[in-house]
CSV table of C-alpha atoms (C1' of nucleotides) in Angstrom, one decimal:
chain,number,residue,atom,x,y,z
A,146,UNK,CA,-57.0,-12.9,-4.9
A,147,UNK,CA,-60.2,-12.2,-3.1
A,148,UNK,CA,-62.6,-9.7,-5.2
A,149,UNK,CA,-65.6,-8.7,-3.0
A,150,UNK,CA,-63.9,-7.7,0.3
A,151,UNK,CA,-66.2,-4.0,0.5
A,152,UNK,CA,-69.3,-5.9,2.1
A,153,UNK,CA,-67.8,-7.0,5.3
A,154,UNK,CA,-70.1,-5.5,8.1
A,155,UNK,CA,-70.6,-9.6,9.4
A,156,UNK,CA,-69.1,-10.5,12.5
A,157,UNK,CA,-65.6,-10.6,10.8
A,158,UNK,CA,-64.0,-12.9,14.0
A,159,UNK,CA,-60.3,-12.8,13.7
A,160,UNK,CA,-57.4,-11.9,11.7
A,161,UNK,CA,-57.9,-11.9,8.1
A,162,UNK,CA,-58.1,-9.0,4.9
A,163,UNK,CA,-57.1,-11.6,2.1
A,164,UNK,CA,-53.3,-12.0,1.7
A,165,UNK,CA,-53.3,-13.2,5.3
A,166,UNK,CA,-56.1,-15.3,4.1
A,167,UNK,CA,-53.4,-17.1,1.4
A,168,UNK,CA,-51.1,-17.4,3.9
A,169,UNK,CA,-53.4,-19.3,6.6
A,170,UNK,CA,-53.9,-21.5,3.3
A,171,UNK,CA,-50.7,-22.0,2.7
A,172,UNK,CA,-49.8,-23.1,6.4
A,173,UNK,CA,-53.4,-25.2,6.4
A,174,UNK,CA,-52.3,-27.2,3.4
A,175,UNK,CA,-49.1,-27.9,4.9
A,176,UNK,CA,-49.8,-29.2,8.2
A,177,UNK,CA,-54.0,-29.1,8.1
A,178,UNK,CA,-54.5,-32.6,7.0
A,179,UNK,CA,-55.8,-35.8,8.7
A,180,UNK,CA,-52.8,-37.8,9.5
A,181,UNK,CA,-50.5,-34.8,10.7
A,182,UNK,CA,-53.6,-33.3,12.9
A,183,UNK,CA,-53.7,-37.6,14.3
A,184,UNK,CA,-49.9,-37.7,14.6
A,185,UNK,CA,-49.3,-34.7,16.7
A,186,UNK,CA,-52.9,-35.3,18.6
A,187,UNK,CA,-51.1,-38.5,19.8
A,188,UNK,CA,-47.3,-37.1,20.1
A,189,UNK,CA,-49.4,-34.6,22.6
A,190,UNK,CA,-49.2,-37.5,25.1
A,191,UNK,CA,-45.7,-37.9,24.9
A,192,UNK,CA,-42.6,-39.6,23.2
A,193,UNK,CA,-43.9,-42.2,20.8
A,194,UNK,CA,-41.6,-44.9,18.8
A,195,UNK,CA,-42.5,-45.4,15.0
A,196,UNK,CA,-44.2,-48.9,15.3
A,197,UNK,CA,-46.4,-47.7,18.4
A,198,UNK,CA,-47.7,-45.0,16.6
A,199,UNK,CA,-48.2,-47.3,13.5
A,200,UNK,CA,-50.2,-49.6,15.6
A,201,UNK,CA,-52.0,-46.6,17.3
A,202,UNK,CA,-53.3,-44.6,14.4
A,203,UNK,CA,-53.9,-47.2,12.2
A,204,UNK,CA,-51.7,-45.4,9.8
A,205,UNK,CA,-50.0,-47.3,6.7
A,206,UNK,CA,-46.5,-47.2,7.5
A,207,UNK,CA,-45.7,-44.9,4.0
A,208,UNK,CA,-47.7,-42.8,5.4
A,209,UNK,CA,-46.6,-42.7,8.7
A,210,UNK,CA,-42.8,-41.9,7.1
A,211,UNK,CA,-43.7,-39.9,5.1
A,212,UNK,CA,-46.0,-37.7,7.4
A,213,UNK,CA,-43.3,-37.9,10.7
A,214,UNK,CA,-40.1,-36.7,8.0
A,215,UNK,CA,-42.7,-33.6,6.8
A,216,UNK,CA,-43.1,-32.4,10.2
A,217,UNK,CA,-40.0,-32.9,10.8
A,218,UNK,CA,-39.4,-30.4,8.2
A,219,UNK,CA,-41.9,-28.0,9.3
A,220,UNK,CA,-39.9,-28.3,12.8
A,221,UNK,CA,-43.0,-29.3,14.9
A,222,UNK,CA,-41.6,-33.0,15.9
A,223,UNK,CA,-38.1,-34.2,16.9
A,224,UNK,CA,-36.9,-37.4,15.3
A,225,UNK,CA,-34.2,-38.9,17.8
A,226,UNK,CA,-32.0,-42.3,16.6
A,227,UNK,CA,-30.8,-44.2,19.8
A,228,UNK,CA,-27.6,-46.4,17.9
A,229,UNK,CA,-28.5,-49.0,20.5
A,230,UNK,CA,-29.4,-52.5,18.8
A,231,UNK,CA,-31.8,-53.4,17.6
A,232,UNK,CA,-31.7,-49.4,17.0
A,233,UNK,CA,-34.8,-47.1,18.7
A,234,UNK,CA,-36.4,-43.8,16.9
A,235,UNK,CA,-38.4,-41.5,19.5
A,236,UNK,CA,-40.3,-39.3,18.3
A,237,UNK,CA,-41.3,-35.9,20.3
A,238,UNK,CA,-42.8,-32.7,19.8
A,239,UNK,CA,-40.9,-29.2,19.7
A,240,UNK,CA,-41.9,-26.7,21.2
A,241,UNK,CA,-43.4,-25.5,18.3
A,242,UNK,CA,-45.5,-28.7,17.9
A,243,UNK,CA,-46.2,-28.1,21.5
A,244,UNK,CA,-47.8,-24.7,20.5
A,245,UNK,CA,-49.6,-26.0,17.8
A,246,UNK,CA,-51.4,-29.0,20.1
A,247,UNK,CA,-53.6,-26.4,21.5
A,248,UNK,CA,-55.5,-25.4,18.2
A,249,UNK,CA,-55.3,-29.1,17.7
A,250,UNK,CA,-56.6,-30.0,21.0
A,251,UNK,CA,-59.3,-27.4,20.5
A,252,UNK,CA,-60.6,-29.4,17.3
A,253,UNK,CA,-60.0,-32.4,19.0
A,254,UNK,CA,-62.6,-31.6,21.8
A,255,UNK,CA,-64.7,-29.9,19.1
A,256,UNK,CA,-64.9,-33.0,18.0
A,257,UNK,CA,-65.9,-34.9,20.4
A,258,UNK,CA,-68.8,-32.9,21.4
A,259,UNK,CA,-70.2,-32.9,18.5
A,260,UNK,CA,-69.8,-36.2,17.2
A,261,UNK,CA,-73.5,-36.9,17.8
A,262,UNK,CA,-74.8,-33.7,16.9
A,263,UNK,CA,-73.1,-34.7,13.4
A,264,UNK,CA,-74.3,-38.4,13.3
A,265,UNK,CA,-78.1,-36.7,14.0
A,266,UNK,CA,-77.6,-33.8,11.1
A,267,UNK,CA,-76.4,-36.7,8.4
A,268,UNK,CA,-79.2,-39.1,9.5
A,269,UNK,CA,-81.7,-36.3,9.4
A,270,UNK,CA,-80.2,-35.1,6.0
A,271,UNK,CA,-80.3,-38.9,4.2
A,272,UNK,CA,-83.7,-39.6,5.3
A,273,UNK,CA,-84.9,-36.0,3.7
A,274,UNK,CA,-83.4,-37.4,0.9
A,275,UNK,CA,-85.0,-40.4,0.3
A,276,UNK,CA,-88.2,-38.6,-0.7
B,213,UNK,CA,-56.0,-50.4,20.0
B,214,UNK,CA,-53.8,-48.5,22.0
B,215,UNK,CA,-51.2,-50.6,23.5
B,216,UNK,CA,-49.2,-48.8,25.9
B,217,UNK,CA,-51.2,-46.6,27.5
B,218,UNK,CA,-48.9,-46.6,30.6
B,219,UNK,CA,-46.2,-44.3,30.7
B,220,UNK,CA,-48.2,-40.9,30.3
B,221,UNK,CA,-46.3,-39.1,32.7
B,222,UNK,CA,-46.5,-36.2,30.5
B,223,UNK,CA,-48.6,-33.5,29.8
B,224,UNK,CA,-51.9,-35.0,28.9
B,225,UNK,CA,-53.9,-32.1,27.9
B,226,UNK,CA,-57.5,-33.2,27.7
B,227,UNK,CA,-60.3,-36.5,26.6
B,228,UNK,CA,-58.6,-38.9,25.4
B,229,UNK,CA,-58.3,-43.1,26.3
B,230,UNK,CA,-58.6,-45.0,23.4
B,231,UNK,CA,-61.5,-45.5,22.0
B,232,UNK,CA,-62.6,-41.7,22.2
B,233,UNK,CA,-59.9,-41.1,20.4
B,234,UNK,CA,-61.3,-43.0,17.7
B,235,UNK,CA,-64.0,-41.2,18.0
B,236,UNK,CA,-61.9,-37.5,17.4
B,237,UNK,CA,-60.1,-39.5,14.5
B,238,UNK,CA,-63.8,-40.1,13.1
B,239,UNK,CA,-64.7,-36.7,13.1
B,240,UNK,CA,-61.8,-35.2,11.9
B,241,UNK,CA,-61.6,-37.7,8.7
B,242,UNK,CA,-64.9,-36.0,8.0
B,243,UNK,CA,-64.3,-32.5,8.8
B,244,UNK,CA,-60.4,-31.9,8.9
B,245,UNK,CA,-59.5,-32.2,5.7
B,246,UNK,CA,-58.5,-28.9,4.0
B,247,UNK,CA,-60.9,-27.8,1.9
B,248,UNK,CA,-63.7,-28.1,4.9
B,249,UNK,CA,-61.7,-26.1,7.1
B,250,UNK,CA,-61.1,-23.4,4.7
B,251,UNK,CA,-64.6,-23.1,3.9
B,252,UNK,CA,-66.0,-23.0,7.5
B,253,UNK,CA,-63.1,-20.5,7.9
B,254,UNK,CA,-64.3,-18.2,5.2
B,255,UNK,CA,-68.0,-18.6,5.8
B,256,UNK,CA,-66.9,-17.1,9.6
B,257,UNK,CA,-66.8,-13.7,7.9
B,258,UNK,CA,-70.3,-14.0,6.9
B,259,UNK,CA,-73.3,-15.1,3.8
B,260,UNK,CA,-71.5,-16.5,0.5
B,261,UNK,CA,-72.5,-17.4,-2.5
B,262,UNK,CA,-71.1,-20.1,-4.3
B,263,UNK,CA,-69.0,-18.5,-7.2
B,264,UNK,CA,-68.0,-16.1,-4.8
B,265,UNK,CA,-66.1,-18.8,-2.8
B,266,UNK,CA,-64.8,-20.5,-5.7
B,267,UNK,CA,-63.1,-16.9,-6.5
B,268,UNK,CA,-62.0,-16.5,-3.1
B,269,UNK,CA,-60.8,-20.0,-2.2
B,270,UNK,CA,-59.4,-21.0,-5.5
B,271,UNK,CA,-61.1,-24.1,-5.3
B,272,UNK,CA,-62.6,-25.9,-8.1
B,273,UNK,CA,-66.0,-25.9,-8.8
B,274,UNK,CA,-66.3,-29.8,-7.9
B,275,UNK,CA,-64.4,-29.9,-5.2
B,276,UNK,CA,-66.3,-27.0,-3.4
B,277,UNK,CA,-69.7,-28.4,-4.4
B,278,UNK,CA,-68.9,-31.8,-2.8
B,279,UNK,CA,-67.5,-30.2,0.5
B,280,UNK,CA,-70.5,-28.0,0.6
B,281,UNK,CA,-72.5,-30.8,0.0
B,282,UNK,CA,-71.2,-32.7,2.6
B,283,UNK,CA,-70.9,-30.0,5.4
B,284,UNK,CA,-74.7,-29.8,4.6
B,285,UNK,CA,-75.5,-33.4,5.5
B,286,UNK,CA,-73.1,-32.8,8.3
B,287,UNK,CA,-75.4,-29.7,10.0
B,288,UNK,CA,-72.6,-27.3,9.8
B,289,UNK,CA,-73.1,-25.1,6.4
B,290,UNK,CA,-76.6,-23.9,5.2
B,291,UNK,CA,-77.8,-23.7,1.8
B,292,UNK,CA,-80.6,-21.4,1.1
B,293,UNK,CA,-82.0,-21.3,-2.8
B,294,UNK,CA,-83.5,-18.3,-3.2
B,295,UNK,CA,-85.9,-18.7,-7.0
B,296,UNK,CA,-85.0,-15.6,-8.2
B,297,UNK,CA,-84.2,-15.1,-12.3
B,298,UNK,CA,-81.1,-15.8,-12.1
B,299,UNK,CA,-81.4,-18.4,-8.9
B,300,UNK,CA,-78.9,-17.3,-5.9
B,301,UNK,CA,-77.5,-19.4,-3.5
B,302,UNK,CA,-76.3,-18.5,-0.3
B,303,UNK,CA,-74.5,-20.6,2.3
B,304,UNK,CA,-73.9,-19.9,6.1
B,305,UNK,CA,-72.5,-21.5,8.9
B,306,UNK,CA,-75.1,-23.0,10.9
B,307,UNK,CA,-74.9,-23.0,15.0
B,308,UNK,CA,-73.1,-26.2,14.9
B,309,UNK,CA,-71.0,-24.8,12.1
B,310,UNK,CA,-70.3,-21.8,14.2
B,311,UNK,CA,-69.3,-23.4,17.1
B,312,UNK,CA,-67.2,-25.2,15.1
B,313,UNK,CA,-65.3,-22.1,14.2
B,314,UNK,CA,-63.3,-21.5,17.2
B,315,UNK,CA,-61.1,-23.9,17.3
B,316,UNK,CA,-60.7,-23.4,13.2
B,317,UNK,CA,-60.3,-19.6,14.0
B,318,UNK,CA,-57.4,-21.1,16.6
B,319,UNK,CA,-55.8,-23.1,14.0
B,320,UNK,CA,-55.5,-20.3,11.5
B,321,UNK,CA,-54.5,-18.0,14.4
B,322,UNK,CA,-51.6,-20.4,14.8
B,323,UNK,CA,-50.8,-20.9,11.2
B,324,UNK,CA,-50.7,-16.8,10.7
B,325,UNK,CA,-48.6,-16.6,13.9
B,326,UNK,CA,-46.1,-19.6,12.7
B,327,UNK,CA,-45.6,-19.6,9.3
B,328,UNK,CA,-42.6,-17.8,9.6
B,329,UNK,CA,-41.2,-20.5,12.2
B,330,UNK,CA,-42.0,-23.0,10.0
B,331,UNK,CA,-40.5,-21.4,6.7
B,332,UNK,CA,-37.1,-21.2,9.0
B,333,UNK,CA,-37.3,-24.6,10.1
B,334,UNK,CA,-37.7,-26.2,6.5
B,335,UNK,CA,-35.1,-24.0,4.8
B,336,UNK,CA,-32.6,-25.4,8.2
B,337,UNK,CA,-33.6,-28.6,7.3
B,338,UNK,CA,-32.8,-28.7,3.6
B,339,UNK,CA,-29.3,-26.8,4.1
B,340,UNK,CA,-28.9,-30.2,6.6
B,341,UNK,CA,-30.2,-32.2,3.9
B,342,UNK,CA,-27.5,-31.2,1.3
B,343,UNK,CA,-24.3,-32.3,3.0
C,294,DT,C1',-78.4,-11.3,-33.6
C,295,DG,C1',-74.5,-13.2,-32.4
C,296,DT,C1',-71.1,-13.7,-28.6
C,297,DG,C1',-69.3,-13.4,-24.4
C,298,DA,C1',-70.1,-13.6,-19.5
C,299,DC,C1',-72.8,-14.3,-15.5
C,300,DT,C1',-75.7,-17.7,-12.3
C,301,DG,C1',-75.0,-22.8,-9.8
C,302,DG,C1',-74.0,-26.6,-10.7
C,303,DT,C1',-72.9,-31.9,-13.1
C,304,DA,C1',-70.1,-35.2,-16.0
C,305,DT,C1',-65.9,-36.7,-17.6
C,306,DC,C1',-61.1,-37.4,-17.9
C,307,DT,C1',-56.6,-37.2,-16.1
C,308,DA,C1',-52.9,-36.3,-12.6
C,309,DT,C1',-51.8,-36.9,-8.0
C,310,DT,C1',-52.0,-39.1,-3.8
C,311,DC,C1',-53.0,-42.9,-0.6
C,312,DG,C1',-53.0,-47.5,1.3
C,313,DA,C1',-51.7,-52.4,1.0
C,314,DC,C1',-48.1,-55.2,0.3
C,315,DA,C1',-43.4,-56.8,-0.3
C,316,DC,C1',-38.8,-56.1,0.8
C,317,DC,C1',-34.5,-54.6,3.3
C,318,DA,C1',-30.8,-55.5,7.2
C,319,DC,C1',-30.3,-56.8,11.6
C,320,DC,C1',-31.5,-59.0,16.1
C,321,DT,C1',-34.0,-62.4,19.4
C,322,DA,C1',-36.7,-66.3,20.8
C,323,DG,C1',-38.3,-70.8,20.1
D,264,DC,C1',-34.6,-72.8,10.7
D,265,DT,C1',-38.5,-70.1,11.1
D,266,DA,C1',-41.2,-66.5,13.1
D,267,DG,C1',-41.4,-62.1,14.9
D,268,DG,C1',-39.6,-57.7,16.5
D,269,DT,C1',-36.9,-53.0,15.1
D,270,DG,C1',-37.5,-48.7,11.4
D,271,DG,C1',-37.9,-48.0,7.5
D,272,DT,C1',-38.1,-47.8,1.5
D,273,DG,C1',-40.0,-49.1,-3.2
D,274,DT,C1',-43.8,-50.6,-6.1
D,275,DC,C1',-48.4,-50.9,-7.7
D,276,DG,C1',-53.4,-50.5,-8.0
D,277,DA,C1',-57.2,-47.9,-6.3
D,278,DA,C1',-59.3,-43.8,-4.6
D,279,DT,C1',-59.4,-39.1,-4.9
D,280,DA,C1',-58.4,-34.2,-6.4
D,281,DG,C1',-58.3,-30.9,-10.0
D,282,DA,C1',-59.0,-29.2,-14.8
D,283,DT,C1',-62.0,-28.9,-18.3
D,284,DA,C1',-66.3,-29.1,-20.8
D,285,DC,C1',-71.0,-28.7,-20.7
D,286,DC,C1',-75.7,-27.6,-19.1
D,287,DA,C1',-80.1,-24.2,-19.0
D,288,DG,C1',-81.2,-19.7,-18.5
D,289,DT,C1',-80.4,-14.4,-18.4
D,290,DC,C1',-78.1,-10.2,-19.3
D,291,DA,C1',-75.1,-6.6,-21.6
D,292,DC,C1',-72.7,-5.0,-25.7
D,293,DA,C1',-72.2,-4.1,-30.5
DNA sequence: TGTGACTGGTATCTATTCGACACCACCTAG
DNA sequence: CTAGGTGGTGTCGAATAGATACCAGTCACA
């Protein structure tokens, strides 16, 4: 429950007024951390099968399970079970994990821009600290 | 390693081959996680001190002093002591940090626009689940 | 003159989560 | 017969998050 929201006169950027705050929470908790971000950053590209996306991300393959049946949940990636055999699992985004690759794309780029602007800010701040 | 980087027939959206994209997953193990994000997020408003983020976020006190310790080092957040009796703090986004907030203003943009979708999807899902 | 609450933290302890590894059934190649 | 592929699940120790206590100092209330 946000206290202090009188003294906004900043360059308030978007929506927000505190219970939409909670709720941008709630969603960021959900799908906001490292492995789903990586998983539908790669699922962007296109179909992907279980033990490509393993060998790809570097992910354990708990997490990988665990991670692919949540946003499965959430409805942001398809999980299809060919019955051939040795059975095949595709994976794919919906179109609501097609939606959400943009923001993630966004960050993604973000990212990559500034990688060296970080790696200068952290060396910059460690030597400052060894004072 | 990517191993199978030749079937992208689909709709590859921006950077990405490989080792750049170990790059992204780089930065986003530092600045993706949740608590980062939110804090960037609510520091886009404007000046905070710390208490008053703690209130706001409902983080805990360690947590949010480690995140805003780190987004120091990593040139996005700035901490300004000012020695008054009782000392203040205020962070602020730095330029890096508030370049930084666009494509975190996207994400939340997204997550205010879909929660709803995704609330629908997991309540589908565990009617499926209960057969 | 306590005592309770504020400031911005740190230290500690525990609960949760993560990653490494083993295991599963089944198939193929050597 | 063994090694390796498929897509997973279960277990266990380590890392990490969160709750709590505590710090030094100041202020308001009674």
């Amino acid at each position: 429950m946000p206290k202090d929201q009188s003294q906004e006169s900043h360059t308030a950027p978007a929506v927000q007024d505190g219970q939409q705050c909670d709720r941008i929470k709630e969603v960021l908790s959900r799908v906001g951390d490292r492995w789903s971000v990586m998983i539908i950053f790669s699922l962007g590209r296109g179909t992907m099968r279980f033990n490509e996306m393993k060998r790809y991300l570097g992910i354990s393959q708990r997490m990988l399970s665990l991670t692919l049946k949540a946003l499965e949940r959430d409805g942001l990636v398809q999980r299809t079970l060919h019955p051939t055999v040795p059975p095949r699992v595709d994976y794919d985004l919906t179109d609501l994990g097609r939606s959400f690759c943009e923001p993630v794309y966004a960050m993604g780029r973000w990212a990559l821009d500034n990688l060296d602007n970080i790696d200068r800010s952290r060396a910059a701040y460690d030597a400052a600290q060894e004072d």
